GROMACS .gro file of C-alpha atoms in nm:
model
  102
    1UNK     CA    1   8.660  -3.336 -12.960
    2UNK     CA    2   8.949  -3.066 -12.942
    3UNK     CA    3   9.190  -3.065 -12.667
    4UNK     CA    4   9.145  -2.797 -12.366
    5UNK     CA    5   9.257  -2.500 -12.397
    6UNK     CA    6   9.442  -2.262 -12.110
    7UNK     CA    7   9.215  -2.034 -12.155
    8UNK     CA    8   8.911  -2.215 -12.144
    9UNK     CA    9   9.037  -2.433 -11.849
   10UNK     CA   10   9.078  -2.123 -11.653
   11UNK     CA   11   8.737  -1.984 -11.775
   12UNK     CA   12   8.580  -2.293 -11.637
   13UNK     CA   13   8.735  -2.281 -11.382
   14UNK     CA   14   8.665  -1.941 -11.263
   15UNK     CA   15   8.253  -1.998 -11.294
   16UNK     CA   16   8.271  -2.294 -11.061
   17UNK     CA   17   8.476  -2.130 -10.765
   18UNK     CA   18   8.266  -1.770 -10.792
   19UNK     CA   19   7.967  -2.041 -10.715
   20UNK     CA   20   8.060  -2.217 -10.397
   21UNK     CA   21   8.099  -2.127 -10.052
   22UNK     CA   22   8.475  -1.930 -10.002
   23UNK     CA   23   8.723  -2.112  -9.815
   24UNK     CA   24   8.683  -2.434 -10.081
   25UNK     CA   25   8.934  -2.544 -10.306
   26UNK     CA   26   8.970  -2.690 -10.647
   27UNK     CA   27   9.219  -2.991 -10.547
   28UNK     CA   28   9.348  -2.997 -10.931
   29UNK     CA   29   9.621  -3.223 -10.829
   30UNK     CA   30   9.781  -3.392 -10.519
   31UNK     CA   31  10.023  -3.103 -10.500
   32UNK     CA   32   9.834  -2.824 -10.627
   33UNK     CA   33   9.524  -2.643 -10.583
   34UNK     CA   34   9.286  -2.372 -10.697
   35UNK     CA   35   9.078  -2.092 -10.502
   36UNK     CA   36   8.851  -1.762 -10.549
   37UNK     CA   37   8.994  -1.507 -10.303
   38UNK     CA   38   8.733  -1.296 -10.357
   39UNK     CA   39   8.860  -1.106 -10.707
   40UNK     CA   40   9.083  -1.384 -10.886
   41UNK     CA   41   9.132  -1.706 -10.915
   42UNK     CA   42   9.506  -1.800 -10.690
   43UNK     CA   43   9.674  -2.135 -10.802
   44UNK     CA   44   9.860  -2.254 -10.503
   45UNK     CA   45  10.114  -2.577 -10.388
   46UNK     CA   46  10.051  -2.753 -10.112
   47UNK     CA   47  10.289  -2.928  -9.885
   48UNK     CA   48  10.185  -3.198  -9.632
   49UNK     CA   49  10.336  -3.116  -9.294
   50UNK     CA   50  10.297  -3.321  -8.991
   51UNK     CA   51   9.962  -3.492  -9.185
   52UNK     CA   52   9.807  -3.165  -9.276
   53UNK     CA   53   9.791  -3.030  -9.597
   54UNK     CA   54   9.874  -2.606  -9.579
   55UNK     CA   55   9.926  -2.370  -9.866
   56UNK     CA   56  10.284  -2.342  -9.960
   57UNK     CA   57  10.348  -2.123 -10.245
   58UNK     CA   58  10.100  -1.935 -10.496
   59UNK     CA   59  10.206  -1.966 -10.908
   60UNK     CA   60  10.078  -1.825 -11.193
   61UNK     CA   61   9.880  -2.079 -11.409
   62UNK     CA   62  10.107  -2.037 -11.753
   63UNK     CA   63  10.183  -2.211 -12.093
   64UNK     CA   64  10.479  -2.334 -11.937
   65UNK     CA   65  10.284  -2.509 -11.614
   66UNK     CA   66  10.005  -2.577 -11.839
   67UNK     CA   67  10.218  -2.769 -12.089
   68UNK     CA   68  10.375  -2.976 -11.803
   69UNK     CA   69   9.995  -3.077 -11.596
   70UNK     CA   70   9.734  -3.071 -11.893
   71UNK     CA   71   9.668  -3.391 -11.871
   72UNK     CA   72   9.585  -3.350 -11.496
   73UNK     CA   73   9.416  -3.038 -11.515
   74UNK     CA   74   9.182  -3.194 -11.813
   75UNK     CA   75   9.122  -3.470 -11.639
   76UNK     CA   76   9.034  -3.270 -11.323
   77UNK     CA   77   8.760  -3.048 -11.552
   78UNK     CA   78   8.624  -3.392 -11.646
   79UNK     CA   79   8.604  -3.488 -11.273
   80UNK     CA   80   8.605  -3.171 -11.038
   81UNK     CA   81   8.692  -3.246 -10.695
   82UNK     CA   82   8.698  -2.944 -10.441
   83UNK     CA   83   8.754  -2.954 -10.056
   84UNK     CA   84   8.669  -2.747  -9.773
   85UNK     CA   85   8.999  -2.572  -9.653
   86UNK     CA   86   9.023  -2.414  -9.300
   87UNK     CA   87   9.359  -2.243  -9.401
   88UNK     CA   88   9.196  -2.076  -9.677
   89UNK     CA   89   8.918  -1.905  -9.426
   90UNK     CA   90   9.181  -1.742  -9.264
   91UNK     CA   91   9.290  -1.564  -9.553
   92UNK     CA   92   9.157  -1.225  -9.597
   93UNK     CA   93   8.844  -1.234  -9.856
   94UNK     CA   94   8.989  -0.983 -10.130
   95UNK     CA   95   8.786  -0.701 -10.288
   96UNK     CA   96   8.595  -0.779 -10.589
   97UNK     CA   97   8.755  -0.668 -10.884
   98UNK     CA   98   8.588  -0.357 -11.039
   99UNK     CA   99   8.317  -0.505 -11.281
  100UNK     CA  100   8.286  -0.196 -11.426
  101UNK     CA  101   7.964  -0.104 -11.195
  102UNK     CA  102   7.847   0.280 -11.234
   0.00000   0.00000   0.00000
């Protein structure tokens, strides 16, 4: 079988958030996650203050980053795990990126 690509991961990733509920994430590691905001896919940190995990920084999903977690994020596509995030519903849903409707 050949290795995962960066594209494909983030094309398979992409279909599965458009299809659940917003406000879940794709926990892709124990310090990272994934989530549709509406029009894009955001790749995000966490940090684990006072027992609760919150959003700490967003980061574009690169060759570099991709390089350094592959095995993670391959393993994760084998596995998917998402969770329900209540910091993530108070985030503003974002327009839907123009699709090219007429």
């Amino acid at each position: 079988m050949k290795p995962l690509t960066l594209e494909q991961f983030k094309t398979q990733l992409a279909v599965m958030l458009r299809r659940i509920p917003y406000g879940t994430s794709a926990d892709l590691t124990d310090y990272a996650i994934a989530f549709w905001d509406g029009a894009r896919v955001v790749y995000a940190f966490i940090s684990d203050n006072d027992g609760t995990e919150q959003i700490d920084d967003e980061f574009e999903l690169g060759e570099y980053e991709w390089n350094h977690w592959h095995e993670d994020f391959a393993n994760w596509i084998n596995e998917p795990v998402f969770s329900v995030r209540a910091d993530l519903h108070k985030r503003p849903l974002a327009a839907p990126a123009d699709t090219d409707v007429r």
